[in-house]
């Protein structure tokens, strides 16, 4: 399970660590697709955000954290088959803010690396990228930074194809940052073969977020990366034409159109 992979602990150790948080209603089991959306009231299916304790043979909502409480065995036997979440984002924020910065970075870096070994899907890819990006200051080798660039590029493509343009922009920016780290700190002659594709993805994400001034700047960078490759030059011109039309700069758009025709 993800909990076992991330913690490196066995089931008994994990359940013992989870017990206080479950008892105090700080975390809850996340329902999977097989569970009913309206489960019966039981220790196995507790309503979101409600602390359930077995007291005098029945389950009740508890508002007094000083009372003796226990979670029944069925819940714990199933614990590792499910993911858990905080019952409210402010609880998560509170714990997160109490962590020291260096420990937080180390933890994100470790989690990102461990998640890479789990079954890969879109959400896991996004999680891996986010954790590694937060812990990126600990990634200093050529191989590590190159892997980070590829992970973020792939995540950006997935986000873009899902119309999650803000995420696509963020992941593309992180990928560019990793490539720049290689070129400025390790190997100035390093060439990332997907660099033009990455730059266009970054620019198009900004365009679809209506960040038009930033889009124009990023397209100028893409133009410099296009080299003499006609398809690349045409791709940049096409996007700049769309941008200028959107800004009602029709004369500029026409000029670029003529330029594109000359190349074709």
PDB file of C-alpha atoms in Angstrom:
ATOM      1  CA  UNK A   1       0.000   0.000   0.000  1.00  0.00           C
ATOM      2  CA  UNK A   2       1.109   3.650  -0.377  1.00  0.00           C
ATOM      3  CA  UNK A   3       1.336   4.026   3.410  1.00  0.00           C
ATOM      4  CA  UNK A   4       3.689   1.058   3.726  1.00  0.00           C
ATOM      5  CA  UNK A   5       5.801   2.248   0.803  1.00  0.00           C
ATOM      6  CA  UNK A   6       6.109   5.803   2.063  1.00  0.00           C
ATOM      7  CA  UNK A   7       6.654   5.031   5.726  1.00  0.00           C
ATOM      8  CA  UNK A   8       8.814   1.940   5.484  1.00  0.00           C
ATOM      9  CA  UNK A   9       6.860   0.542   8.459  1.00  0.00           C
ATOM     10  CA  UNK A  10       4.893  -2.649   8.848  1.00  0.00           C
ATOM     11  CA  UNK A  11       1.102  -2.770   9.217  1.00  0.00           C
ATOM     12  CA  UNK A  12       1.064  -2.908  13.001  1.00  0.00           C
ATOM     13  CA  UNK A  13       3.373   0.105  13.297  1.00  0.00           C
ATOM     14  CA  UNK A  14       1.326   2.143  10.823  1.00  0.00           C
ATOM     15  CA  UNK A  15      -1.968   1.363  12.535  1.00  0.00           C
ATOM     16  CA  UNK A  16      -0.569   2.279  15.912  1.00  0.00           C
ATOM     17  CA  UNK A  17       0.550   5.654  14.556  1.00  0.00           C
ATOM     18  CA  UNK A  18      -2.830   6.265  12.907  1.00  0.00           C
ATOM     19  CA  UNK A  19      -4.878   5.347  15.965  1.00  0.00           C
ATOM     20  CA  UNK A  20      -4.659   8.690  17.860  1.00  0.00           C
ATOM     21  CA  UNK A  21      -5.485  10.729  14.766  1.00  0.00           C
ATOM     22  CA  UNK A  22      -8.467   8.512  13.935  1.00  0.00           C
ATOM     23  CA  UNK A  23      -9.697   8.642  17.513  1.00  0.00           C
ATOM     24  CA  UNK A  24      -9.536  12.421  17.579  1.00  0.00           C
ATOM     25  CA  UNK A  25     -11.297  12.792  14.243  1.00  0.00           C
ATOM     26  CA  UNK A  26      -8.296  14.443  12.571  1.00  0.00           C
ATOM     27  CA  UNK A  27      -8.139  12.029   9.639  1.00  0.00           C
ATOM     28  CA  UNK A  28     -10.658   9.938   7.762  1.00  0.00           C
ATOM     29  CA  UNK A  29     -10.627   7.013   5.385  1.00  0.00           C
ATOM     30  CA  UNK A  30     -11.103   8.020   1.758  1.00  0.00           C
ATOM     31  CA  UNK A  31     -13.838   5.948   0.158  1.00  0.00           C
ATOM     32  CA  UNK A  32     -12.878   3.883  -2.853  1.00  0.00           C
ATOM     33  CA  UNK A  33     -14.997   3.340  -5.938  1.00  0.00           C
ATOM     34  CA  UNK A  34     -16.403   0.037  -4.647  1.00  0.00           C
ATOM     35  CA  UNK A  35     -17.921   1.589  -1.566  1.00  0.00           C
ATOM     36  CA  UNK A  36     -21.416   3.001  -1.575  1.00  0.00           C
ATOM     37  CA  UNK A  37     -21.777   6.761  -1.661  1.00  0.00           C
ATOM     38  CA  UNK A  38     -24.264   6.486   1.232  1.00  0.00           C
ATOM     39  CA  UNK A  39     -22.826   3.802   3.528  1.00  0.00           C
ATOM     40  CA  UNK A  40     -24.611   2.587   6.611  1.00  0.00           C
ATOM     41  CA  UNK A  41     -23.585   4.052   9.927  1.00  0.00           C
ATOM     42  CA  UNK A  42     -20.888   1.721  11.211  1.00  0.00           C
ATOM     43  CA  UNK A  43     -17.291   1.752  12.348  1.00  0.00           C
ATOM     44  CA  UNK A  44     -16.330   0.612   8.884  1.00  0.00           C
ATOM     45  CA  UNK A  45     -18.060   3.498   7.121  1.00  0.00           C
ATOM     46  CA  UNK A  46     -17.810   6.644   9.242  1.00  0.00           C
ATOM     47  CA  UNK A  47     -19.355   9.899   7.945  1.00  0.00           C
ATOM     48  CA  UNK A  48     -16.765  12.405   6.788  1.00  0.00           C
ATOM     49  CA  UNK A  49     -15.531  14.687   9.541  1.00  0.00           C
ATOM     50  CA  UNK A  50     -17.441  12.927  12.337  1.00  0.00           C
ATOM     51  CA  UNK A  51     -15.508  11.203  15.087  1.00  0.00           C
ATOM     52  CA  UNK A  52     -17.027   7.829  15.803  1.00  0.00           C
ATOM     53  CA  UNK A  53     -16.254   5.898  18.942  1.00  0.00           C
ATOM     54  CA  UNK A  54     -17.593   2.651  20.263  1.00  0.00           C
ATOM     55  CA  UNK A  55     -19.113   3.397  23.636  1.00  0.00           C
ATOM     56  CA  UNK A  56     -21.487   1.100  25.504  1.00  0.00           C
ATOM     57  CA  UNK A  57     -21.919  -1.070  22.441  1.00  0.00           C
ATOM     58  CA  UNK A  58     -22.982   1.707  20.053  1.00  0.00           C
ATOM     59  CA  UNK A  59     -21.363   4.245  17.764  1.00  0.00           C
ATOM     60  CA  UNK A  60     -21.800   7.871  18.671  1.00  0.00           C
ATOM     61  CA  UNK A  61     -20.427  11.226  17.619  1.00  0.00           C
ATOM     62  CA  UNK A  62     -17.879  12.397  20.130  1.00  0.00           C
ATOM     63  CA  UNK A  63     -17.254  16.009  21.073  1.00  0.00           C
ATOM     64  CA  UNK A  64     -15.216  15.350  24.203  1.00  0.00           C
ATOM     65  CA  UNK A  65     -11.673  14.306  23.331  1.00  0.00           C
ATOM     66  CA  UNK A  66     -10.920  13.460  26.926  1.00  0.00           C
ATOM     67  CA  UNK A  67     -13.334  10.530  26.974  1.00  0.00           C
ATOM     68  CA  UNK A  68     -12.030   6.975  26.646  1.00  0.00           C
ATOM     69  CA  UNK A  69     -12.304   6.057  22.964  1.00  0.00           C
ATOM     70  CA  UNK A  70     -11.462   3.159  20.688  1.00  0.00           C
ATOM     71  CA  UNK A  71     -11.794   2.373  16.993  1.00  0.00           C
ATOM     72  CA  UNK A  72     -13.089  -1.125  16.346  1.00  0.00           C
ATOM     73  CA  UNK A  73     -10.869  -3.850  14.903  1.00  0.00           C
ATOM     74  CA  UNK A  74     -12.675  -4.003  11.573  1.00  0.00           C
ATOM     75  CA  UNK A  75     -11.707  -0.432  10.796  1.00  0.00           C
ATOM     76  CA  UNK A  76      -8.046  -1.096  11.509  1.00  0.00           C
ATOM     77  CA  UNK A  77      -7.970  -4.367   9.610  1.00  0.00           C
ATOM     78  CA  UNK A  78      -9.115  -2.457   6.547  1.00  0.00           C
ATOM     79  CA  UNK A  79      -6.928   0.572   7.154  1.00  0.00           C
ATOM     80  CA  UNK A  80      -4.101  -0.265   4.799  1.00  0.00           C
ATOM     81  CA  UNK A  81      -6.495  -1.011   1.944  1.00  0.00           C
ATOM     82  CA  UNK A  82      -7.453   2.666   1.794  1.00  0.00           C
ATOM     83  CA  UNK A  83      -5.998   6.121   1.604  1.00  0.00           C
ATOM     84  CA  UNK A  84      -6.547   8.632   4.369  1.00  0.00           C
ATOM     85  CA  UNK A  85      -7.114  12.365   4.313  1.00  0.00           C
ATOM     86  CA  UNK A  86      -7.427  15.106   6.888  1.00  0.00           C
ATOM     87  CA  UNK A  87     -11.067  15.854   7.690  1.00  0.00           C
ATOM     88  CA  UNK A  88     -10.416  19.551   6.991  1.00  0.00           C
ATOM     89  CA  UNK A  89      -7.689  21.331   5.047  1.00  0.00           C
ATOM     90  CA  UNK A  90      -6.981  23.668   7.990  1.00  0.00           C
ATOM     91  CA  UNK A  91      -5.898  20.698  10.101  1.00  0.00           C
ATOM     92  CA  UNK A  92      -3.449  19.740   7.385  1.00  0.00           C
ATOM     93  CA  UNK A  93      -2.212  23.328   7.123  1.00  0.00           C
ATOM     94  CA  UNK A  94      -1.698  23.521  10.875  1.00  0.00           C
ATOM     95  CA  UNK A  95       0.504  20.421  10.958  1.00  0.00           C
ATOM     96  CA  UNK A  96       2.359  21.507   7.832  1.00  0.00           C
ATOM     97  CA  UNK A  97       3.209  24.951   9.195  1.00  0.00           C
ATOM     98  CA  UNK A  98       4.680  23.442  12.357  1.00  0.00           C
ATOM     99  CA  UNK A  99       7.348  21.636  10.337  1.00  0.00           C
ATOM    100  CA  UNK A 100      10.760  23.247   9.952  1.00  0.00           C
ATOM    101  CA  UNK A 101      11.597  24.307   6.406  1.00  0.00           C
ATOM    102  CA  UNK A 102      14.554  21.954   5.962  1.00  0.00           C
ATOM    103  CA  UNK A 103      12.578  18.997   7.297  1.00  0.00           C
ATOM    104  CA  UNK A 104       9.654  19.849   5.013  1.00  0.00           C
ATOM    105  CA  UNK A 105      11.925  19.912   1.954  1.00  0.00           C
ATOM    106  CA  UNK A 106      13.549  16.602   2.911  1.00  0.00           C
ATOM    107  CA  UNK A 107      10.164  14.994   3.467  1.00  0.00           C
ATOM    108  CA  UNK A 108       8.782  16.117   0.102  1.00  0.00           C
ATOM    109  CA  UNK A 109      11.934  14.898  -1.629  1.00  0.00           C
ATOM    110  CA  UNK A 110      11.676  11.501   0.050  1.00  0.00           C
ATOM    111  CA  UNK A 111       7.966  11.135  -0.688  1.00  0.00           C
ATOM    112  CA  UNK A 112       8.459  12.061  -4.347  1.00  0.00           C
ATOM    113  CA  UNK A 113      11.177   9.442  -4.770  1.00  0.00           C
ATOM    114  CA  UNK A 114       9.137   6.764  -3.030  1.00  0.00           C
ATOM    115  CA  UNK A 115       6.014   7.518  -5.082  1.00  0.00           C
ATOM    116  CA  UNK A 116       7.987   6.879  -8.275  1.00  0.00           C
ATOM    117  CA  UNK A 117       7.964   3.177  -7.411  1.00  0.00           C
ATOM    118  CA  UNK A 118       4.186   2.912  -7.112  1.00  0.00           C
ATOM    119  CA  UNK A 119       1.842   2.077  -9.963  1.00  0.00           C
ATOM    120  CA  UNK A 120       1.969   4.975 -12.387  1.00  0.00           C
ATOM    121  CA  UNK A 121      -1.164   6.902 -13.312  1.00  0.00           C
ATOM    122  CA  UNK A 122      -1.978  10.540 -13.992  1.00  0.00           C
ATOM    123  CA  UNK A 123      -2.634  11.506 -10.374  1.00  0.00           C
ATOM    124  CA  UNK A 124       0.452   9.705  -9.123  1.00  0.00           C
ATOM    125  CA  UNK A 125       2.519  11.449 -11.799  1.00  0.00           C
ATOM    126  CA  UNK A 126       1.254  14.830 -10.606  1.00  0.00           C
ATOM    127  CA  UNK A 127       1.978  13.917  -6.977  1.00  0.00           C
ATOM    128  CA  UNK A 128       5.517  12.781  -7.819  1.00  0.00           C
ATOM    129  CA  UNK A 129       6.178  16.021  -9.710  1.00  0.00           C
ATOM    130  CA  UNK A 130       4.779  18.247  -6.957  1.00  0.00           C
ATOM    131  CA  UNK A 131       6.753  16.581  -4.168  1.00  0.00           C
ATOM    132  CA  UNK A 132      10.010  16.524  -6.124  1.00  0.00           C
ATOM    133  CA  UNK A 133       9.558  20.169  -7.126  1.00  0.00           C
ATOM    134  CA  UNK A 134       9.202  21.242  -3.507  1.00  0.00           C
ATOM    135  CA  UNK A 135      12.288  19.195  -2.638  1.00  0.00           C
ATOM    136  CA  UNK A 136      14.182  20.202  -5.777  1.00  0.00           C
ATOM    137  CA  UNK A 137      16.895  22.058  -3.835  1.00  0.00           C
ATOM    138  CA  UNK A 138      18.178  18.611  -2.805  1.00  0.00           C
ATOM    139  CA  UNK A 139      18.483  17.476  -6.430  1.00  0.00           C
ATOM    140  CA  UNK A 140      21.896  18.535  -7.688  1.00  0.00           C
ATOM    141  CA  UNK A 141      23.177  15.773  -9.981  1.00  0.00           C
ATOM    142  CA  UNK A 142      22.854  15.776 -13.761  1.00  0.00           C
ATOM    143  CA  UNK A 143      20.837  12.554 -13.760  1.00  0.00           C
ATOM    144  CA  UNK A 144      18.554  13.789 -10.989  1.00  0.00           C
ATOM    145  CA  UNK A 145      17.836  17.130 -12.645  1.00  0.00           C
ATOM    146  CA  UNK A 146      17.328  15.507 -16.039  1.00  0.00           C
ATOM    147  CA  UNK A 147      14.833  13.073 -14.526  1.00  0.00           C
ATOM    148  CA  UNK A 148      13.072  15.989 -12.813  1.00  0.00           C
ATOM    149  CA  UNK A 149      12.842  17.837 -16.150  1.00  0.00           C
ATOM    150  CA  UNK A 150      11.310  14.796 -17.857  1.00  0.00           C
ATOM    151  CA  UNK A 151       8.851  14.126 -15.036  1.00  0.00           C
ATOM    152  CA  UNK A 152       7.609  17.709 -15.138  1.00  0.00           C
ATOM    153  CA  UNK A 153       7.413  17.749 -18.928  1.00  0.00           C
ATOM    154  CA  UNK A 154       5.287  14.601 -18.903  1.00  0.00           C
ATOM    155  CA  UNK A 155       3.109  15.996 -16.102  1.00  0.00           C
ATOM    156  CA  UNK A 156       2.678  19.265 -18.014  1.00  0.00           C
ATOM    157  CA  UNK A 157       1.535  17.400 -21.134  1.00  0.00           C
ATOM    158  CA  UNK A 158      -0.958  15.354 -19.130  1.00  0.00           C
ATOM    159  CA  UNK A 159      -2.330  18.455 -17.429  1.00  0.00           C
ATOM    160  CA  UNK A 160      -2.560  20.345 -20.723  1.00  0.00           C
ATOM    161  CA  UNK A 161      -4.424  17.496 -22.404  1.00  0.00           C
ATOM    162  CA  UNK A 162      -6.867  17.531 -19.471  1.00  0.00           C
ATOM    163  CA  UNK A 163      -7.394  21.290 -19.921  1.00  0.00           C
ATOM    164  CA  UNK A 164      -5.729  21.914 -16.542  1.00  0.00           C
ATOM    165  CA  UNK A 165      -3.716  24.810 -17.950  1.00  0.00           C
ATOM    166  CA  UNK A 166      -2.613  26.272 -14.626  1.00  0.00           C
ATOM    167  CA  UNK A 167      -1.046  22.954 -13.672  1.00  0.00           C
ATOM    168  CA  UNK A 168       0.430  22.593 -17.147  1.00  0.00           C
ATOM    169  CA  UNK A 169       2.050  26.013 -16.793  1.00  0.00           C
ATOM    170  CA  UNK A 170       3.437  25.183 -13.349  1.00  0.00           C
ATOM    171  CA  UNK A 171       4.919  21.832 -14.369  1.00  0.00           C
ATOM    172  CA  UNK A 172       6.396  23.273 -17.575  1.00  0.00           C
ATOM    173  CA  UNK A 173       8.025  26.071 -15.577  1.00  0.00           C
ATOM    174  CA  UNK A 174       9.539  23.526 -13.174  1.00  0.00           C
ATOM    175  CA  UNK A 175      10.888  21.517 -16.103  1.00  0.00           C
ATOM    176  CA  UNK A 176      12.505  24.622 -17.600  1.00  0.00           C
ATOM    177  CA  UNK A 177      14.008  25.439 -14.210  1.00  0.00           C
ATOM    178  CA  UNK A 178      15.571  21.973 -13.968  1.00  0.00           C
ATOM    179  CA  UNK A 179      17.081  22.300 -17.459  1.00  0.00           C
ATOM    180  CA  UNK A 180      18.452  25.746 -16.598  1.00  0.00           C
ATOM    181  CA  UNK A 181      19.994  24.324 -13.409  1.00  0.00           C
ATOM    182  CA  UNK A 182      21.895  21.786 -15.499  1.00  0.00           C
ATOM    183  CA  UNK A 183      23.117  24.416 -17.941  1.00  0.00           C
ATOM    184  CA  UNK A 184      24.171  26.986 -15.339  1.00  0.00           C
ATOM    185  CA  UNK A 185      25.614  24.749 -12.617  1.00  0.00           C
ATOM    186  CA  UNK A 186      26.717  21.500 -14.258  1.00  0.00           C
ATOM    187  CA  UNK A 187      27.176  21.581 -18.033  1.00  0.00           C
ATOM    188  CA  UNK A 188      26.804  24.850 -20.000  1.00  0.00           C
ATOM    189  CA  UNK A 189      26.819  22.887 -23.270  1.00  0.00           C
ATOM    190  CA  UNK A 190      23.969  20.588 -22.235  1.00  0.00           C
ATOM    191  CA  UNK A 191      21.122  20.417 -24.762  1.00  0.00           C
ATOM    192  CA  UNK A 192      17.669  19.196 -23.708  1.00  0.00           C
ATOM    193  CA  UNK A 193      16.260  17.646 -26.874  1.00  0.00           C
ATOM    194  CA  UNK A 194      12.659  18.461 -25.916  1.00  0.00           C
ATOM    195  CA  UNK A 195      13.515  22.077 -25.080  1.00  0.00           C
ATOM    196  CA  UNK A 196      11.559  23.638 -27.949  1.00  0.00           C
ATOM    197  CA  UNK A 197       8.521  21.459 -27.289  1.00  0.00           C
ATOM    198  CA  UNK A 198       8.705  22.393 -23.604  1.00  0.00           C
ATOM    199  CA  UNK A 199       8.934  26.101 -24.370  1.00  0.00           C
ATOM    200  CA  UNK A 200       5.925  25.967 -26.699  1.00  0.00           C
ATOM    201  CA  UNK A 201       3.934  24.080 -24.086  1.00  0.00           C
ATOM    202  CA  UNK A 202       4.785  26.735 -21.519  1.00  0.00           C
ATOM    203  CA  UNK A 203       3.812  29.557 -23.890  1.00  0.00           C
ATOM    204  CA  UNK A 204       0.547  27.920 -24.969  1.00  0.00           C
ATOM    205  CA  UNK A 205      -0.442  27.270 -21.358  1.00  0.00           C
ATOM    206  CA  UNK A 206       0.039  30.957 -20.606  1.00  0.00           C
ATOM    207  CA  UNK A 207      -1.928  31.888 -23.709  1.00  0.00           C
ATOM    208  CA  UNK A 208      -4.898  29.758 -22.654  1.00  0.00           C
ATOM    209  CA  UNK A 209      -4.689  31.337 -19.202  1.00  0.00           C
ATOM    210  CA  UNK A 210      -4.970  34.710 -20.966  1.00  0.00           C
ATOM    211  CA  UNK A 211      -1.555  35.850 -19.784  1.00  0.00           C
ATOM    212  CA  UNK A 212      -0.946  37.507 -23.127  1.00  0.00           C
ATOM    213  CA  UNK A 213       2.025  39.709 -22.258  1.00  0.00           C
ATOM    214  CA  UNK A 214       3.875  36.749 -20.741  1.00  0.00           C
ATOM    215  CA  UNK A 215       2.882  34.604 -23.710  1.00  0.00           C
ATOM    216  CA  UNK A 216       4.566  36.993 -26.143  1.00  0.00           C
ATOM    217  CA  UNK A 217       7.785  36.925 -24.109  1.00  0.00           C
ATOM    218  CA  UNK A 218       7.822  33.129 -23.984  1.00  0.00           C
ATOM    219  CA  UNK A 219       7.138  32.904 -27.727  1.00  0.00           C
ATOM    220  CA  UNK A 220      10.205  35.070 -28.363  1.00  0.00           C
ATOM    221  CA  UNK A 221      12.239  32.507 -26.427  1.00  0.00           C
ATOM    222  CA  UNK A 222      10.607  29.735 -28.460  1.00  0.00           C
ATOM    223  CA  UNK A 223      11.540  31.570 -31.660  1.00  0.00           C
ATOM    224  CA  UNK A 224      15.194  31.601 -30.573  1.00  0.00           C
ATOM    225  CA  UNK A 225      14.997  27.861 -29.877  1.00  0.00           C
ATOM    226  CA  UNK A 226      13.307  27.062 -33.196  1.00  0.00           C
ATOM    227  CA  UNK A 227      16.566  27.415 -35.100  1.00  0.00           C
ATOM    228  CA  UNK A 228      16.230  26.813 -38.838  1.00  0.00           C
ATOM    229  CA  UNK A 229      13.609  24.093 -38.494  1.00  0.00           C
ATOM    230  CA  UNK A 230      10.667  25.229 -40.636  1.00  0.00           C
ATOM    231  CA  UNK A 231       7.985  23.304 -38.676  1.00  0.00           C
ATOM    232  CA  UNK A 232       9.192  24.895 -35.448  1.00  0.00           C
ATOM    233  CA  UNK A 233       9.235  28.388 -36.945  1.00  0.00           C
ATOM    234  CA  UNK A 234       5.731  27.901 -38.360  1.00  0.00           C
ATOM    235  CA  UNK A 235       4.486  26.699 -34.965  1.00  0.00           C
ATOM    236  CA  UNK A 236       5.761  29.867 -33.298  1.00  0.00           C
ATOM    237  CA  UNK A 237       4.313  32.110 -36.008  1.00  0.00           C
ATOM    238  CA  UNK A 238       0.946  30.383 -35.827  1.00  0.00           C
ATOM    239  CA  UNK A 239       0.676  30.972 -32.103  1.00  0.00           C
ATOM    240  CA  UNK A 240       1.836  34.582 -32.405  1.00  0.00           C
ATOM    241  CA  UNK A 241      -0.806  35.185 -35.083  1.00  0.00           C
ATOM    242  CA  UNK A 242      -3.479  33.805 -32.739  1.00  0.00           C
ATOM    243  CA  UNK A 243      -2.144  35.997 -29.953  1.00  0.00           C
ATOM    244  CA  UNK A 244      -2.159  39.183 -32.031  1.00  0.00           C
ATOM    245  CA  UNK A 245      -5.633  38.462 -33.408  1.00  0.00           C
ATOM    246  CA  UNK A 246      -6.845  38.021 -29.863  1.00  0.00           C
ATOM    247  CA  UNK A 247      -5.315  41.381 -28.954  1.00  0.00           C
ATOM    248  CA  UNK A 248      -6.880  42.991 -32.056  1.00  0.00           C
ATOM    249  CA  UNK A 249      -3.413  43.684 -33.460  1.00  0.00           C
ATOM    250  CA  UNK A 250      -4.492  42.655 -36.924  1.00  0.00           C
ATOM    251  CA  UNK A 251      -1.729  44.357 -38.908  1.00  0.00           C
ATOM    252  CA  UNK A 252       0.932  42.503 -36.915  1.00  0.00           C
ATOM    253  CA  UNK A 253      -0.963  39.266 -37.399  1.00  0.00           C
ATOM    254  CA  UNK A 254      -1.057  39.822 -41.169  1.00  0.00           C
ATOM    255  CA  UNK A 255       2.668  40.538 -41.302  1.00  0.00           C
ATOM    256  CA  UNK A 256       3.373  37.249 -39.559  1.00  0.00           C
ATOM    257  CA  UNK A 257       0.977  35.520 -41.904  1.00  0.00           C
ATOM    258  CA  UNK A 258       2.958  36.719 -44.931  1.00  0.00           C
ATOM    259  CA  UNK A 259       6.160  35.578 -43.206  1.00  0.00           C
ATOM    260  CA  UNK A 260       4.702  32.127 -42.700  1.00  0.00           C
ATOM    261  CA  UNK A 261       3.633  31.904 -46.356  1.00  0.00           C
ATOM    262  CA  UNK A 262       7.171  32.715 -47.482  1.00  0.00           C
ATOM    263  CA  UNK A 263       8.526  29.841 -45.404  1.00  0.00           C
ATOM    264  CA  UNK A 264       5.920  27.429 -46.760  1.00  0.00           C
TER     265      UNK A 264
END
